Amino acid sequence: SGEYVGFDLDLAAEVCDRQGWELVKQPIDWDSKDMELSTGAIDCIWNGFTMNSREDDYTWTEPYMANKQVFIVANDSDIKSQADLAGKNVEVQADSSAEAALKENPDLTNTFGQLLTTADYNTAFMDLEQGAVDAVAMDVIVAGYQIKQRNADFKILDDSLSEEEYGVGFKKGN
C-alpha cells in the first residue's frame, strides 16, 4: 500500500502518545521508500507495510495486523469472482503487495485483458469510477477504508489473491 490507512495513523498516534514520542506524518513516494529510510528523511514506515518477502530487508516490529490482497469492482459489475476477471482490465499500484501477488499468479493474470499499473490508489479509484478499468487489486484494509471514506459504490470480491502481515519497518539494523 502506498497510502496512509486511518487505522495505522490512529495506532501510531496512540503508541507515540504512550511513549512520549512526537508523531510526524510524512507522506512519501512509495517507490522511494528505501531512499527515504536510508537518508533519515523518515525513521520508519508505518502504513500497511507488508512484512512477507521483505523480512531480511528491514528491521521489523512484531506483526500487528493480518491483511490480504483483494479485487475491488463496481457494485453493479457482473464480476463476482476472480474467474470473471478473464478479459477484463485490472489496475494495481506499482511496487505494491498486490502487484507482487499478481506477478506470482500468472495463471490468473494471463487471463486479464490488461494489467495496468498506476502510481497511487486515488487514480485507480477514479479509473474504476469512470469505467476505465473493471477491477483494482489492493490491500483489503486500504480498500475498506477508501470505500468508506469515498462513500464509493464498490464491493470487495470474496476470493482473496494472497494473505500477509503488516509491521512497522525500520532501516536494516536500526
GROMACS .gro file of C-alpha atoms in nm:
model
  174
    1SER     CA    1   0.000   0.000   0.000
    2GLY     CA    2   0.137   0.340  -0.074
    3GLU     CA    3  -0.132   0.533   0.104
    4TYR     CA    4  -0.196   0.611   0.467
    5VAL     CA    5  -0.453   0.392   0.632
    6GLY     CA    6  -0.667   0.554   0.903
    7PHE     CA    7  -0.617   0.264   1.143
    8ASP     CA    8  -0.238   0.283   1.108
    9LEU     CA    9  -0.236   0.654   1.183
   10ASP     CA   10  -0.455   0.607   1.490
   11LEU     CA   11  -0.235   0.323   1.613
   12ALA     CA   12   0.084   0.522   1.550
   13ALA     CA   13  -0.061   0.822   1.736
   14GLU     CA   14  -0.153   0.605   2.036
   15VAL     CA   15   0.189   0.438   2.051
   16CYS     CA   16   0.369   0.774   2.026
   17ASP     CA   17   0.141   0.922   2.292
   18ARG     CA   18   0.212   0.634   2.532
   19GLN     CA   19   0.588   0.653   2.466
   20GLY     CA   20   0.608   1.032   2.483
   21TRP     CA   21   0.729   1.050   2.122
   22GLU     CA   22   0.638   1.313   1.865
   23LEU     CA   23   0.446   1.174   1.568
   24VAL     CA   24   0.532   1.344   1.240
   25LYS     CA   25   0.322   1.216   0.949
   26GLN     CA   26   0.530   1.226   0.634
   27PRO     CA   27   0.376   1.119   0.303
   28ILE     CA   28   0.632   0.963   0.069
   29ASP     CA   29   0.657   0.838  -0.286
   30TRP     CA   30   0.629   0.462  -0.233
   31ASP     CA   31   0.895   0.387  -0.495
   32SER     CA   32   1.141   0.599  -0.291
   33LYS     CA   33   1.072   0.441   0.049
   34ASP     CA   34   1.419   0.283   0.080
   35MET     CA   35   1.595   0.610  -0.002
   36GLU     CA   36   1.370   0.796   0.246
   37LEU     CA   37   1.474   0.549   0.520
   38SER     CA   38   1.845   0.537   0.431
   39THR     CA   39   1.881   0.918   0.421
   40GLY     CA   40   1.697   0.960   0.751
   41ALA     CA   41   1.418   1.165   0.590
   42ILE     CA   42   1.187   0.924   0.774
   43ASP     CA   43   1.253   0.697   1.074
   44CYS     CA   44   1.011   0.419   0.990
   45ILE     CA   45   0.740   0.308   0.751
   46TRP     CA   46   0.408   0.257   0.926
   47ASN     CA   47   0.125   0.246   0.678
   48GLY     CA   48   0.013  -0.101   0.585
   49PHE     CA   49   0.373  -0.213   0.522
   50THR     CA   50   0.383  -0.582   0.430
   51MET     CA   51   0.650  -0.786   0.605
   52ASN     CA   52   0.617  -1.101   0.394
   53SER     CA   53   0.904  -1.149   0.146
   54ARG     CA   54   1.072  -0.839   0.295
   55GLU     CA   55   1.179  -0.999   0.624
   56ASP     CA   56   1.552  -0.952   0.558
   57ASP     CA   57   1.528  -0.605   0.400
   58TYR     CA   58   1.424  -0.408   0.710
   59THR     CA   59   1.430  -0.425   1.089
   60TRP     CA   60   1.069  -0.507   1.186
   61THR     CA   61   0.840  -0.483   1.484
   62GLU     CA   62   0.620  -0.781   1.558
   63PRO     CA   63   0.332  -0.801   1.309
   64TYR     CA   64   0.031  -0.600   1.426
   65MET     CA   65  -0.228  -0.687   1.163
   66ALA     CA   66  -0.320  -0.961   0.917
   67ASN     CA   67  -0.406  -0.837   0.570
   68LYS     CA   68  -0.498  -0.982   0.233
   69GLN     CA   69  -0.491  -0.871  -0.128
   70VAL     CA   70  -0.833  -0.846  -0.293
   71PHE     CA   71  -1.010  -0.715  -0.602
   72ILE     CA   72  -1.245  -0.416  -0.592
   73VAL     CA   73  -1.521  -0.383  -0.852
   74ALA     CA   74  -1.824  -0.161  -0.902
   75ASN     CA   75  -2.133  -0.278  -0.710
   76ASP     CA   76  -2.324  -0.323  -1.035
   77SER     CA   77  -2.039  -0.515  -1.202
   78ASP     CA   78  -2.101  -0.864  -1.340
   79ILE     CA   79  -1.766  -0.967  -1.187
   80LYS     CA   80  -1.841  -1.195  -0.891
   81SER     CA   81  -1.513  -1.386  -0.857
   82GLN     CA   82  -1.156  -1.395  -0.989
   83ALA     CA   83  -1.269  -1.624  -1.273
   84ASP     CA   84  -1.487  -1.338  -1.400
   85LEU     CA   85  -1.178  -1.118  -1.446
   86ALA     CA   86  -1.093  -1.302  -1.770
   87GLY     CA   87  -1.068  -1.047  -2.050
   88LYS     CA   88  -1.109  -0.756  -1.806
   89ASN     CA   89  -0.881  -0.457  -1.740
   90VAL     CA   90  -0.732  -0.474  -1.391
   91GLU     CA   91  -0.528  -0.194  -1.228
   92VAL     CA   92  -0.279  -0.212  -0.941
   93GLN     CA   93  -0.045   0.030  -0.766
   94ALA     CA   94   0.314  -0.001  -0.885
   95ASP     CA   95   0.552  -0.171  -0.640
   96SER     CA   96   0.266  -0.278  -0.412
   97SER     CA   97   0.199  -0.610  -0.240
   98ALA     CA   98  -0.095  -0.659  -0.475
   99GLU     CA   99   0.132  -0.620  -0.778
  100ALA     CA  100   0.378  -0.871  -0.628
  101ALA     CA  101   0.093  -1.117  -0.563
  102LEU     CA  102  -0.031  -1.078  -0.921
  103LYS     CA  103   0.319  -1.139  -1.061
  104GLU     CA  104   0.330  -1.462  -0.860
  105ASN     CA  105   0.000  -1.573  -1.014
  106PRO     CA  106   0.048  -1.579  -1.395
  107ASP     CA  107  -0.232  -1.834  -1.435
  108LEU     CA  108  -0.471  -1.560  -1.325
  109THR     CA  109  -0.306  -1.252  -1.474
  110ASN     CA  110  -0.269  -1.414  -1.816
  111THR     CA  111  -0.649  -1.428  -1.835
  112PHE     CA  112  -0.682  -1.049  -1.791
  113GLY     CA  113  -0.745  -0.828  -2.091
  114GLN     CA  114  -0.484  -0.591  -1.948
  115LEU     CA  115  -0.294  -0.550  -1.623
  116LEU     CA  116  -0.227  -0.179  -1.572
  117THR     CA  117  -0.020  -0.007  -1.304
  118THR     CA  118  -0.071   0.335  -1.150
  119ALA     CA  119   0.132   0.546  -0.910
  120ASP     CA  120  -0.144   0.569  -0.647
  121TYR     CA  121  -0.483   0.434  -0.546
  122ASN     CA  122  -0.657   0.770  -0.589
  123THR     CA  123  -0.603   0.736  -0.963
  124ALA     CA  124  -0.708   0.370  -0.954
  125PHE     CA  125  -1.034   0.455  -0.777
  126MET     CA  126  -1.106   0.732  -1.028
  127ASP     CA  127  -1.034   0.493  -1.315
  128LEU     CA  128  -1.275   0.240  -1.164
  129GLU     CA  129  -1.542   0.506  -1.108
  130GLN     CA  130  -1.512   0.620  -1.471
  131GLY     CA  131  -1.516   0.265  -1.609
  132ALA     CA  132  -1.162   0.293  -1.749
  133VAL     CA  133  -1.080  -0.030  -1.563
  134ASP     CA  134  -1.300  -0.317  -1.448
  135ALA     CA  135  -1.123  -0.400  -1.122
  136VAL     CA  136  -0.849  -0.279  -0.887
  137ALA     CA  137  -0.623  -0.516  -0.692
  138MET     CA  138  -0.521  -0.384  -0.349
  139ASP     CA  139  -0.494  -0.440   0.028
  140VAL     CA  140  -0.832  -0.523   0.185
  141ILE     CA  141  -0.761  -0.283   0.474
  142VAL     CA  142  -0.690   0.008   0.239
  143ALA     CA  143  -0.984  -0.094   0.019
  144GLY     CA  144  -1.232  -0.092   0.307
  145TYR     CA  145  -1.102   0.242   0.432
  146GLN     CA  146  -1.108   0.404   0.086
  147ILE     CA  147  -1.458   0.274   0.005
  148LYS     CA  148  -1.588   0.410   0.336
  149GLN     CA  149  -1.408   0.747   0.305
  150ARG     CA  150  -1.529   0.799  -0.052
  151ASN     CA  151  -1.873   0.652   0.011
  152ALA     CA  152  -1.792   0.463  -0.309
  153ASP     CA  153  -2.030   0.231  -0.488
  154PHE     CA  154  -1.774  -0.052  -0.489
  155LYS     CA  155  -1.755  -0.402  -0.346
  156ILE     CA  156  -1.471  -0.632  -0.247
  157LEU     CA  157  -1.468  -0.977  -0.408
  158ASP     CA  158  -1.482  -1.262  -0.158
  159ASP     CA  159  -1.193  -1.465  -0.300
  160SER     CA  160  -0.862  -1.311  -0.199
  161LEU     CA  161  -0.542  -1.307  -0.401
  162SER     CA  162  -0.298  -1.356  -0.112
  163GLU     CA  163  -0.260  -1.306   0.264
  164GLU     CA  164   0.013  -1.125   0.455
  165GLU     CA  165   0.109  -0.947   0.777
  166TYR     CA  166   0.171  -0.578   0.846
  167GLY     CA  167   0.458  -0.449   1.058
  168VAL     CA  168   0.646  -0.128   1.123
  169GLY     CA  169   0.963  -0.126   0.913
  170PHE     CA  170   1.287   0.048   1.006
  171LYS     CA  171   1.617   0.079   0.819
  172LYS     CA  172   1.801  -0.254   0.844
  173GLY     CA  173   1.999  -0.258   1.169
  174ASN     CA  174   1.819   0.043   1.319
   0.00000   0.00000   0.00000
